[in-house]
XYZ file of N, CA and C in Angstrom:
654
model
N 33.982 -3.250 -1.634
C 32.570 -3.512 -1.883
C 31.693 -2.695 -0.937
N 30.619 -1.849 -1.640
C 29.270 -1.487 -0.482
C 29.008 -1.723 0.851
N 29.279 -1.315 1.661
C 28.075 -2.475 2.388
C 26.533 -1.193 2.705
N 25.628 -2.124 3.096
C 24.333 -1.403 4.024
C 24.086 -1.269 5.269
N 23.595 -0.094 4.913
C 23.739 0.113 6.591
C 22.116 0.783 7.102
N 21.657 -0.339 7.505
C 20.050 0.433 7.491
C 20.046 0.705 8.999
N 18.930 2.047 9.194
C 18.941 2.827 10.658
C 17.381 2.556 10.645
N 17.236 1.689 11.652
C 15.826 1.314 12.262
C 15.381 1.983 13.560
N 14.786 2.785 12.980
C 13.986 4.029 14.442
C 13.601 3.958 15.750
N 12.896 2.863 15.081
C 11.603 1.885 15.994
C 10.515 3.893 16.515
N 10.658 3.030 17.707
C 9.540 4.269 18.260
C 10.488 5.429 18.917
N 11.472 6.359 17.886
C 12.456 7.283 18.410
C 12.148 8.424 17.811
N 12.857 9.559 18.208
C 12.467 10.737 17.280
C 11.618 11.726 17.691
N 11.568 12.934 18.492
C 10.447 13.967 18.333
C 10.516 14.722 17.283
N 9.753 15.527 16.782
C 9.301 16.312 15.765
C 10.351 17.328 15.649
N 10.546 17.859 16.864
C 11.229 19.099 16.742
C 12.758 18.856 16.622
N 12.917 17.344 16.578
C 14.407 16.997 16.476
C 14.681 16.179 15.131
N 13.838 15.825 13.934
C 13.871 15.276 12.951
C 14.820 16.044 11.684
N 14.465 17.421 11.830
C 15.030 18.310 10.543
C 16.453 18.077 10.832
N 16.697 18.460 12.232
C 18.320 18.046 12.650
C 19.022 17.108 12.456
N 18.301 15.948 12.755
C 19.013 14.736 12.262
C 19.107 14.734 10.601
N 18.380 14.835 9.840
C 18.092 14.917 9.016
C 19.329 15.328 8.018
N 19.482 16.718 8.407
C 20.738 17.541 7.764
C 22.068 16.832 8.162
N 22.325 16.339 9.613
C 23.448 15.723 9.897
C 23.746 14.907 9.044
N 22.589 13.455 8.763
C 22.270 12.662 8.248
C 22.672 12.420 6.696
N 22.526 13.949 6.009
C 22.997 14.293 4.837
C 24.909 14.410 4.615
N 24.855 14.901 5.821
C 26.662 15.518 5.774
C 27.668 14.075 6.007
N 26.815 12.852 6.693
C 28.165 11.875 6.361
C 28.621 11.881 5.221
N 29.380 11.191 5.110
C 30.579 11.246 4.337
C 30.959 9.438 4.384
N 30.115 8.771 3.225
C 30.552 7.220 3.013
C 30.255 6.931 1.496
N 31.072 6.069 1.045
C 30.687 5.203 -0.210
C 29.824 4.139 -0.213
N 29.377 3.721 1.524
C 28.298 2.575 1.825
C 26.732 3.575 1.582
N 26.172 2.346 1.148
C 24.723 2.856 0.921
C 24.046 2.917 2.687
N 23.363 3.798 2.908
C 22.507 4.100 3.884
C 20.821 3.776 3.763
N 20.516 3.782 4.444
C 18.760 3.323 4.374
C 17.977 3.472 5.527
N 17.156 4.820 6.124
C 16.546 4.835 6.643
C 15.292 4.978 7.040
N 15.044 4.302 8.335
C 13.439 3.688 8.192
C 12.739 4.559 9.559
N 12.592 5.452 9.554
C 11.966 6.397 10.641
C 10.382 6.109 11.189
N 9.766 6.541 11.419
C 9.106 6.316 12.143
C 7.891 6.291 11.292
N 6.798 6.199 10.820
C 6.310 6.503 9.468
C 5.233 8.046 9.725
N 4.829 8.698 11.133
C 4.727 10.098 11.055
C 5.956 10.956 10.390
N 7.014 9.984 10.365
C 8.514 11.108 9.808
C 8.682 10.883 7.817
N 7.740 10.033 7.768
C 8.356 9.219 6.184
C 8.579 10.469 5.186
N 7.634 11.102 5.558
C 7.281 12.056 4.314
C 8.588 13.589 4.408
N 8.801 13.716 5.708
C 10.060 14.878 5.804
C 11.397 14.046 5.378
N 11.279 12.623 5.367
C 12.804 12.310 5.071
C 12.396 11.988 4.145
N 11.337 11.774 2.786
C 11.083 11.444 1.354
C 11.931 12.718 0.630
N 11.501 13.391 1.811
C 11.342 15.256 1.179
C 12.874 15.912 1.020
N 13.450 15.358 2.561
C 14.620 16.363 2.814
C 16.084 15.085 2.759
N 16.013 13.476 2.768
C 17.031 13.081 3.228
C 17.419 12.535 1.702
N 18.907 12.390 1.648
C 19.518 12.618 0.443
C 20.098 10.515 0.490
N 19.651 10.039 1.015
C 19.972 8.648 1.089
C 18.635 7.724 0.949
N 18.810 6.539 1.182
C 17.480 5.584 0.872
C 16.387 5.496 2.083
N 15.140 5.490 1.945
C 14.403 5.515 2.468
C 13.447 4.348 2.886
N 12.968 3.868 3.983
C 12.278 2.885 4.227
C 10.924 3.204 5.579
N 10.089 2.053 4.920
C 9.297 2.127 6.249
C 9.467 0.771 6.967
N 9.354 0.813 8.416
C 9.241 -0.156 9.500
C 8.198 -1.065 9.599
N 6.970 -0.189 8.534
C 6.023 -1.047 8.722
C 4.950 -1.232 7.309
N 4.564 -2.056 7.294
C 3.379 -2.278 5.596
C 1.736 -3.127 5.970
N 1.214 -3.087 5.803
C -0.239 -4.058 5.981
C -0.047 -4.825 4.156
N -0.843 -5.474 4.378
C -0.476 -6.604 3.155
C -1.227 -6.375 2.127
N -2.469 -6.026 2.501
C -3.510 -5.219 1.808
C -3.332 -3.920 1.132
N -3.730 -4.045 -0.461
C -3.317 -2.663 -1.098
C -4.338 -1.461 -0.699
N -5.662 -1.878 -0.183
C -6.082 -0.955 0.780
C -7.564 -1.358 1.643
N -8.398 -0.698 2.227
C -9.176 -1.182 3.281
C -9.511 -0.360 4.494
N -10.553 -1.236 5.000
C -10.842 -0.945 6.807
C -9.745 -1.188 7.395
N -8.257 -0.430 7.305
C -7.780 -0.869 8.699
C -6.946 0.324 9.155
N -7.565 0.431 10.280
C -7.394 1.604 11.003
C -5.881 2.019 11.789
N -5.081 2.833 10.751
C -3.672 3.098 11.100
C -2.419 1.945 11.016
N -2.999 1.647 9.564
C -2.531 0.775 8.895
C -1.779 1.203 7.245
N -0.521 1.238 6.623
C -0.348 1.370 5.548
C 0.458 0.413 4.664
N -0.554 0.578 3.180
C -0.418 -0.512 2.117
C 1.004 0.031 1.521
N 1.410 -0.798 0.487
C 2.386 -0.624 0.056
C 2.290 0.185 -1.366
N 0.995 0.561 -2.069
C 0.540 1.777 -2.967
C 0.858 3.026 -2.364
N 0.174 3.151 -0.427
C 0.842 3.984 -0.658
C 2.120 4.822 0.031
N 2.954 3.310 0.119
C 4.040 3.511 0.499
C 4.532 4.221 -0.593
N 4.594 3.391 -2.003
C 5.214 3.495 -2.693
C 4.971 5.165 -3.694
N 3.627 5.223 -3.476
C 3.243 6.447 -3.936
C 4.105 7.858 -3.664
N 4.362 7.559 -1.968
C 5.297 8.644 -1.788
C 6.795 8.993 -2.106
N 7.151 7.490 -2.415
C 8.433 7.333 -2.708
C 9.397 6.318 -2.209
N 8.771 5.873 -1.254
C 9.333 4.837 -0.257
C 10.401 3.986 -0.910
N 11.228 3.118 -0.630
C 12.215 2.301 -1.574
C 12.061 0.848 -1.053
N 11.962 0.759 0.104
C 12.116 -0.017 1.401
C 11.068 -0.334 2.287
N 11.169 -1.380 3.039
C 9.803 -1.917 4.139
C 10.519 -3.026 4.771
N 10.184 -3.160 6.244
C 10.548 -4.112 7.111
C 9.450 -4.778 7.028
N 10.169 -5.954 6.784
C 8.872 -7.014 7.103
C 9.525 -7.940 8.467
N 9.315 -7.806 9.412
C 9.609 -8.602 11.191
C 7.830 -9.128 11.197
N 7.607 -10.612 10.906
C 6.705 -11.126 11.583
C 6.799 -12.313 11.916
N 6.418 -12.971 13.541
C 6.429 -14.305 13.646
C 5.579 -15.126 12.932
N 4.307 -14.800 12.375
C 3.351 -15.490 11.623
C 4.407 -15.499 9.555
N 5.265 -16.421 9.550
C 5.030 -16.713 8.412
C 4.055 -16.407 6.816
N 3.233 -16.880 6.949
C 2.433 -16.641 6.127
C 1.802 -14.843 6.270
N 1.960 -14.238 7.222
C 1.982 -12.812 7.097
C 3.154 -12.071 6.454
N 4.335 -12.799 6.963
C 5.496 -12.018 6.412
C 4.734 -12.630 4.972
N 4.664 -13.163 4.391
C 4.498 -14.134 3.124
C 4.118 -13.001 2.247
N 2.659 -12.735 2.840
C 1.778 -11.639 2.189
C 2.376 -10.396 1.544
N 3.199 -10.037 3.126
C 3.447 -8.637 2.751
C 4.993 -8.521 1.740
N 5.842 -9.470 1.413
C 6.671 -9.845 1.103
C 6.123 -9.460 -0.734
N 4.756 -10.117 -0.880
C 4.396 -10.434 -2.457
C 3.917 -8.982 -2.196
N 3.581 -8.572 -1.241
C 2.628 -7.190 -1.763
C 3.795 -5.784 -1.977
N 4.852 -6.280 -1.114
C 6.086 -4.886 -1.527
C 6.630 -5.433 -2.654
N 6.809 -6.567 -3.515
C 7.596 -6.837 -4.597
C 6.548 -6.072 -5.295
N 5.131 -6.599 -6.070
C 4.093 -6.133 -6.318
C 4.378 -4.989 -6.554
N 4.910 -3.432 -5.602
C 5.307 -2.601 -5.764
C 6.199 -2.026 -5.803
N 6.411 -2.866 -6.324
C 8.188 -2.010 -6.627
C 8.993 -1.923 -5.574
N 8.816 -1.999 -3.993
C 9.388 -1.829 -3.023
C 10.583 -2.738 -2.289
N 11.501 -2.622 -2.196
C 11.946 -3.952 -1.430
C 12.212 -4.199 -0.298
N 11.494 -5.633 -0.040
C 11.403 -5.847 1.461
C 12.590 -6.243 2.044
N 12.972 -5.741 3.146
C 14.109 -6.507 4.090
C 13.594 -7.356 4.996
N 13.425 -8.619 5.039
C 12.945 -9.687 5.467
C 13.998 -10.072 6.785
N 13.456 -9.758 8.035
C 13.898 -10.602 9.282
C 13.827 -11.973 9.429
N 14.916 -12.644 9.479
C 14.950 -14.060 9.764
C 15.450 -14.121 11.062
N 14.422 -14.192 11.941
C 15.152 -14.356 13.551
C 15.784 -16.182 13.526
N 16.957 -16.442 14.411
C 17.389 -17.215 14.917
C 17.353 -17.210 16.145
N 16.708 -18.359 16.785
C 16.592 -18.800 17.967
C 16.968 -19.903 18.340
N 17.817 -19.982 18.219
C 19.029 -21.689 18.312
C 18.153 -22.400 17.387
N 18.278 -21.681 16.081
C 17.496 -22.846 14.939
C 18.543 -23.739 14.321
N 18.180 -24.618 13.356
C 19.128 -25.481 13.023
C 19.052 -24.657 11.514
N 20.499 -24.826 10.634
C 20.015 -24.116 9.767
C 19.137 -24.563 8.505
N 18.234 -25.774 8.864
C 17.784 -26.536 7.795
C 16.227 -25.709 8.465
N 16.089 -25.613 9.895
C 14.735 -24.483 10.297
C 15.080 -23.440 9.621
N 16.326 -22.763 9.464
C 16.004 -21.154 9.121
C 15.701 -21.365 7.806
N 15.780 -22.342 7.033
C 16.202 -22.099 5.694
C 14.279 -22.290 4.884
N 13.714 -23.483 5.953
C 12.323 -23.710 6.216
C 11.824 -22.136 6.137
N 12.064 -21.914 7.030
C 11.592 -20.604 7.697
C 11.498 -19.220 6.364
N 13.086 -19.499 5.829
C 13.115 -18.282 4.701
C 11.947 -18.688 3.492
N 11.877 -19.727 3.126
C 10.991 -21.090 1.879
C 9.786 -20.713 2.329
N 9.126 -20.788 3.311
C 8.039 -19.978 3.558
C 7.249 -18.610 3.619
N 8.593 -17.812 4.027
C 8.301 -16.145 3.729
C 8.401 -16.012 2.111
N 9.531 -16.783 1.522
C 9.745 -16.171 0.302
C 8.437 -17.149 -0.991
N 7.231 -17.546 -0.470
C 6.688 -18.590 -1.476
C 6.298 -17.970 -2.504
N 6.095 -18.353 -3.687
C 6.050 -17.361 -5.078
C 6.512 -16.265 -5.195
N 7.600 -16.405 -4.971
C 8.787 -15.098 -5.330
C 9.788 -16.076 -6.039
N 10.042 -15.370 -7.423
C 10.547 -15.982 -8.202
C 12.260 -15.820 -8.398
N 12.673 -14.022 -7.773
C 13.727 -14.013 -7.791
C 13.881 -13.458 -6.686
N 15.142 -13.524 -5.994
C 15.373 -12.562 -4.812
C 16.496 -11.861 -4.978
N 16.602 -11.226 -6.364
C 17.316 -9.936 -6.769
C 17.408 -8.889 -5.777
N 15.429 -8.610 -5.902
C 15.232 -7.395 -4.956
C 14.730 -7.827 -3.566
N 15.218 -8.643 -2.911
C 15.652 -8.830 -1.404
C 16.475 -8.451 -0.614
N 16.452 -8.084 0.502
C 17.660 -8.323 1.662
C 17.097 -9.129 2.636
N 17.829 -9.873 3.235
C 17.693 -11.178 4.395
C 18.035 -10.281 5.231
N 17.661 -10.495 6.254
C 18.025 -9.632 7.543
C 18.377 -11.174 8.417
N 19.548 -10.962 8.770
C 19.483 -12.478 9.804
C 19.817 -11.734 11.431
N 19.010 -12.063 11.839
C 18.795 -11.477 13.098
C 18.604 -12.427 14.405
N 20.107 -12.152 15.211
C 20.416 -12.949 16.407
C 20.694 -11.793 17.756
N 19.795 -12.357 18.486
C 19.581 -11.788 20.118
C 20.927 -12.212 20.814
N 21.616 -13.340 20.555
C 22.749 -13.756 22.013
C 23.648 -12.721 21.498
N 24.874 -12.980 22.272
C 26.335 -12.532 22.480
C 27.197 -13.431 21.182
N 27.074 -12.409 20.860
C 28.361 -12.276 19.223
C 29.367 -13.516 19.118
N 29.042 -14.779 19.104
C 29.639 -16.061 18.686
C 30.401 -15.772 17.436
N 31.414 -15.150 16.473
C 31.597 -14.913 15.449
C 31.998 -16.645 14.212
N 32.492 -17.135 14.661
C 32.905 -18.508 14.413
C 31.746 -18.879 13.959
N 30.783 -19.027 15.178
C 29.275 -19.985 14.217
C 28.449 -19.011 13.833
N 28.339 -17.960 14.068
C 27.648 -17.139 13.156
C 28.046 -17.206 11.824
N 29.142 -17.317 11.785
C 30.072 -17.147 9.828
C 29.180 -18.647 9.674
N 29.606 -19.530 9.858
C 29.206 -20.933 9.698
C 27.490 -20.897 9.826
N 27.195 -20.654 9.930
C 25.671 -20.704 10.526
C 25.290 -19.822 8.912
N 25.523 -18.252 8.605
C 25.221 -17.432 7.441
C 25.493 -18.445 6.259
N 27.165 -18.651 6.114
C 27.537 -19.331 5.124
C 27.110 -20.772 4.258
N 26.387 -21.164 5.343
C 25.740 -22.391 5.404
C 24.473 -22.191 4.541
N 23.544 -20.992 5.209
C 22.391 -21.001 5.086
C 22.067 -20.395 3.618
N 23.409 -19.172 3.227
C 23.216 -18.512 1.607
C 23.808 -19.724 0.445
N 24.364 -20.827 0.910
C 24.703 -21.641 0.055
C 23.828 -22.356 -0.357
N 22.611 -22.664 1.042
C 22.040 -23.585 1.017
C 20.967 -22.493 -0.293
N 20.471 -21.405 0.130
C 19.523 -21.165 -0.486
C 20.117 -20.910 -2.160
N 21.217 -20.949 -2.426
C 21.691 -20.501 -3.720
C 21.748 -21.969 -4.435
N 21.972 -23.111 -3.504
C 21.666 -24.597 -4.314
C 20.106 -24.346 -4.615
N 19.844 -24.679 -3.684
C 18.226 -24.958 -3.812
C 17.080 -23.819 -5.048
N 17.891 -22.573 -5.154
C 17.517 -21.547 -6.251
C 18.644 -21.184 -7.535
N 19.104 -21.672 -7.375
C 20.527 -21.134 -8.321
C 20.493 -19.549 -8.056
N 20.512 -18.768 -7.160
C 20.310 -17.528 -7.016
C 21.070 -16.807 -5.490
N 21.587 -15.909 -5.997
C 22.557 -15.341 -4.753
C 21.122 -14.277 -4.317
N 21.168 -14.072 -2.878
C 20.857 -12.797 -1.625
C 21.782 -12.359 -1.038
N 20.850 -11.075 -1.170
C 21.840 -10.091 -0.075
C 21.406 -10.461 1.524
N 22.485 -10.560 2.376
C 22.299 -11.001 3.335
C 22.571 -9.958 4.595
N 22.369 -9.382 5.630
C 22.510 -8.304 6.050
C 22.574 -8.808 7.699
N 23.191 -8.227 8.502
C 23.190 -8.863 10.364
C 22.715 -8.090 10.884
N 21.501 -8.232 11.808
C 21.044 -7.905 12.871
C 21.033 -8.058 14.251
N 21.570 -7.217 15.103
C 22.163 -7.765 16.333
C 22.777 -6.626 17.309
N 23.201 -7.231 18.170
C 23.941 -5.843 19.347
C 25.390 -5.525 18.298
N 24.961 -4.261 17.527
C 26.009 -3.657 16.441
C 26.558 -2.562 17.011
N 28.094 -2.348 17.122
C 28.596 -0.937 17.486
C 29.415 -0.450 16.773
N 30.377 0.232 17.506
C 31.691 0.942 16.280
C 32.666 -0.223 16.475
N 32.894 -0.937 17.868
C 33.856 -2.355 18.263
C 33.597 -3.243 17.686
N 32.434 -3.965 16.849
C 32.184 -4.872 16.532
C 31.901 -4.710 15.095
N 32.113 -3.984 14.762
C 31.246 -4.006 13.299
C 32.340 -3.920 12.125
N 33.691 -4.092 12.551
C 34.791 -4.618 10.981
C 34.441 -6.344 11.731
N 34.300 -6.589 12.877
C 34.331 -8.268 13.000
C 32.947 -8.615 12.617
N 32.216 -7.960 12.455
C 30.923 -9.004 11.717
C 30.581 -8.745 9.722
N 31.345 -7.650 9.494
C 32.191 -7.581 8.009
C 33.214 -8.033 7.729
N 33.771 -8.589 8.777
C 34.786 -10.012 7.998
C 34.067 -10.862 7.436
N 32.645 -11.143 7.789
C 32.417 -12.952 7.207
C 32.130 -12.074 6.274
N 32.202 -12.853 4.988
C 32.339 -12.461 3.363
C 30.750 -12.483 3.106
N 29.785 -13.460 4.091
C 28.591 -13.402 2.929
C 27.383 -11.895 3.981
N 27.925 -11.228 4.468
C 27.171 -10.259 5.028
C 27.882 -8.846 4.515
N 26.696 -8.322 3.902
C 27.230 -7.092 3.028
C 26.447 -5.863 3.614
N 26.259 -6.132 4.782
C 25.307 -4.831 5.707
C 25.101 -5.055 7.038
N 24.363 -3.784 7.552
C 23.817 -4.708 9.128
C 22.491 -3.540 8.954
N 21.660 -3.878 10.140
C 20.807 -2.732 10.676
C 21.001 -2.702 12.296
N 21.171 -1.190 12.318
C 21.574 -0.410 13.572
C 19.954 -0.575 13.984
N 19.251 -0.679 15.154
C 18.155 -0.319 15.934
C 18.057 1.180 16.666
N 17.261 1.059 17.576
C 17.393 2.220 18.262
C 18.380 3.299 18.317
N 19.534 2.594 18.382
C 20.581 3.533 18.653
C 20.894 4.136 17.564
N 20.441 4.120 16.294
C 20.306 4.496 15.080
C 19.776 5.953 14.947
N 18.916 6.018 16.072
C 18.832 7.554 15.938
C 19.707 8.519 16.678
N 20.073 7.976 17.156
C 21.630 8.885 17.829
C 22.356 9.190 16.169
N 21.952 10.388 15.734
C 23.033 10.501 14.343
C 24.484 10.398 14.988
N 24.981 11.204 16.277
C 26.458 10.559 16.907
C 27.018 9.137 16.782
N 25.772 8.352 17.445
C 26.228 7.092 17.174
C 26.630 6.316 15.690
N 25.680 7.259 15.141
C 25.540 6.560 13.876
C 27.089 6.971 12.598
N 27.006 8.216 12.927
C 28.723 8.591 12.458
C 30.002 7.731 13.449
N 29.263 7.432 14.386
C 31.086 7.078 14.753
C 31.348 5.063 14.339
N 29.967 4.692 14.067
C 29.573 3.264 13.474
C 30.415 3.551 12.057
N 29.627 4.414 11.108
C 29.517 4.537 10.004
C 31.507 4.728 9.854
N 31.799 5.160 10.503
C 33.637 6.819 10.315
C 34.474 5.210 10.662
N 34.023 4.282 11.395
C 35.048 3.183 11.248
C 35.260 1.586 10.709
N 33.879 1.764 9.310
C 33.624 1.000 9.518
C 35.237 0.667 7.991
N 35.591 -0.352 8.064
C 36.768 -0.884 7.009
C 36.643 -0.420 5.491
């Protein structure tokens, strides 16, 4: 089976080092889908030149407006975009921008941080980002944990939480891990069956790093 493997930039990347990655970027060699989310001064050279999926890190909720260095999801999507992170602690913001990338065609990868929640909070938590969204076909869950790699209750903790949401909707998500990910850890957090991806951070722009993640993963 697939898995995803999204490369989150954050604030990485000079100009004069983008084309490079870029071409590297092209030459892996996987049957897993890739998805990267650069910096959004870079969106338009990797719309242009990168041969895998594309995302932005960031969206305003608004299809357009006064807001100064801010972009809607028209015209994300205008350029080609596929993808958008939605990371917000305000709920009802993720909410917004959630209806405004479906709206366009885009799909959001939705961060669900855990912070020693119970999983009846995370599940709160997802019921709120996801309100009038009717299917979550075109979703990915991002479940995203800060501690040290518990694998046992993490499985239990995921497994729990996609069951719960597949009672409560009759509807399967893609579910994806966010976390301290390397080349050592990453067939043990693709053992649990209901995580079919992860996203790499920072270190994502190391294309090195990112081939020697990618060259072992099962």
């Amino acid at each position: 089976m697939k898995k995803i493997i999204v490369l989150n930039h954050k604030m990485t990347l000079l100009y004069d080092e983008v084309l490079e990655y870029i071409v590297k970027l092209n030459n892996i060699n996987t049957n897993n889908d890739i998805i990267v989310c650069p910096s959004s001064i870079y969106l338009e050279s990797f719309i242009n030149y990168c041969n895998w999926g594309v995302g932005s890190q960031e969206m305003h909720y608004e299809l357009s407006g006064d807001y100064n260095g801010e972009i809607s999801s028209l015209q994300l999507k205008s350029m080609g975009v596929e993808y958008v992170i939605v990371d917000e602690k305000d709920n009802e913001v993720a909410n917004k921008k959630v209806i405004a990338a479906l709206e366009s065609n885009i799909i959001p990868i939705i961060y669900l941080n855990d912070n020693d929640n119970s999983v009846d909070e995370l599940y709160n938590n997802f019921k709120n980002i996801t309100k009038k969204v009717e299917s979550y076909e075109f979703i990915i869950l991002a479940y995203h944990n800060n501690k040290e790699l518990n694998l046992t209750d993490m499985e239990e903790k995921i497994k729990e939480l996609k069951n719960m949401i597949k009672v409560n909707s009759s509807k399967d998500i893609t579910i994806i891990y966010s976390g301290d990910i390397n080349k050592d850890n990453i067939n043990k957090i693709f053992s649990i069956k209901e995580v079919e991806g992860v996203i790499l951070g920072s270190i994502s722009s190391s294309i090195n790093e990112v081939e020697d993640i990618v060259n072992v993963i099962d």
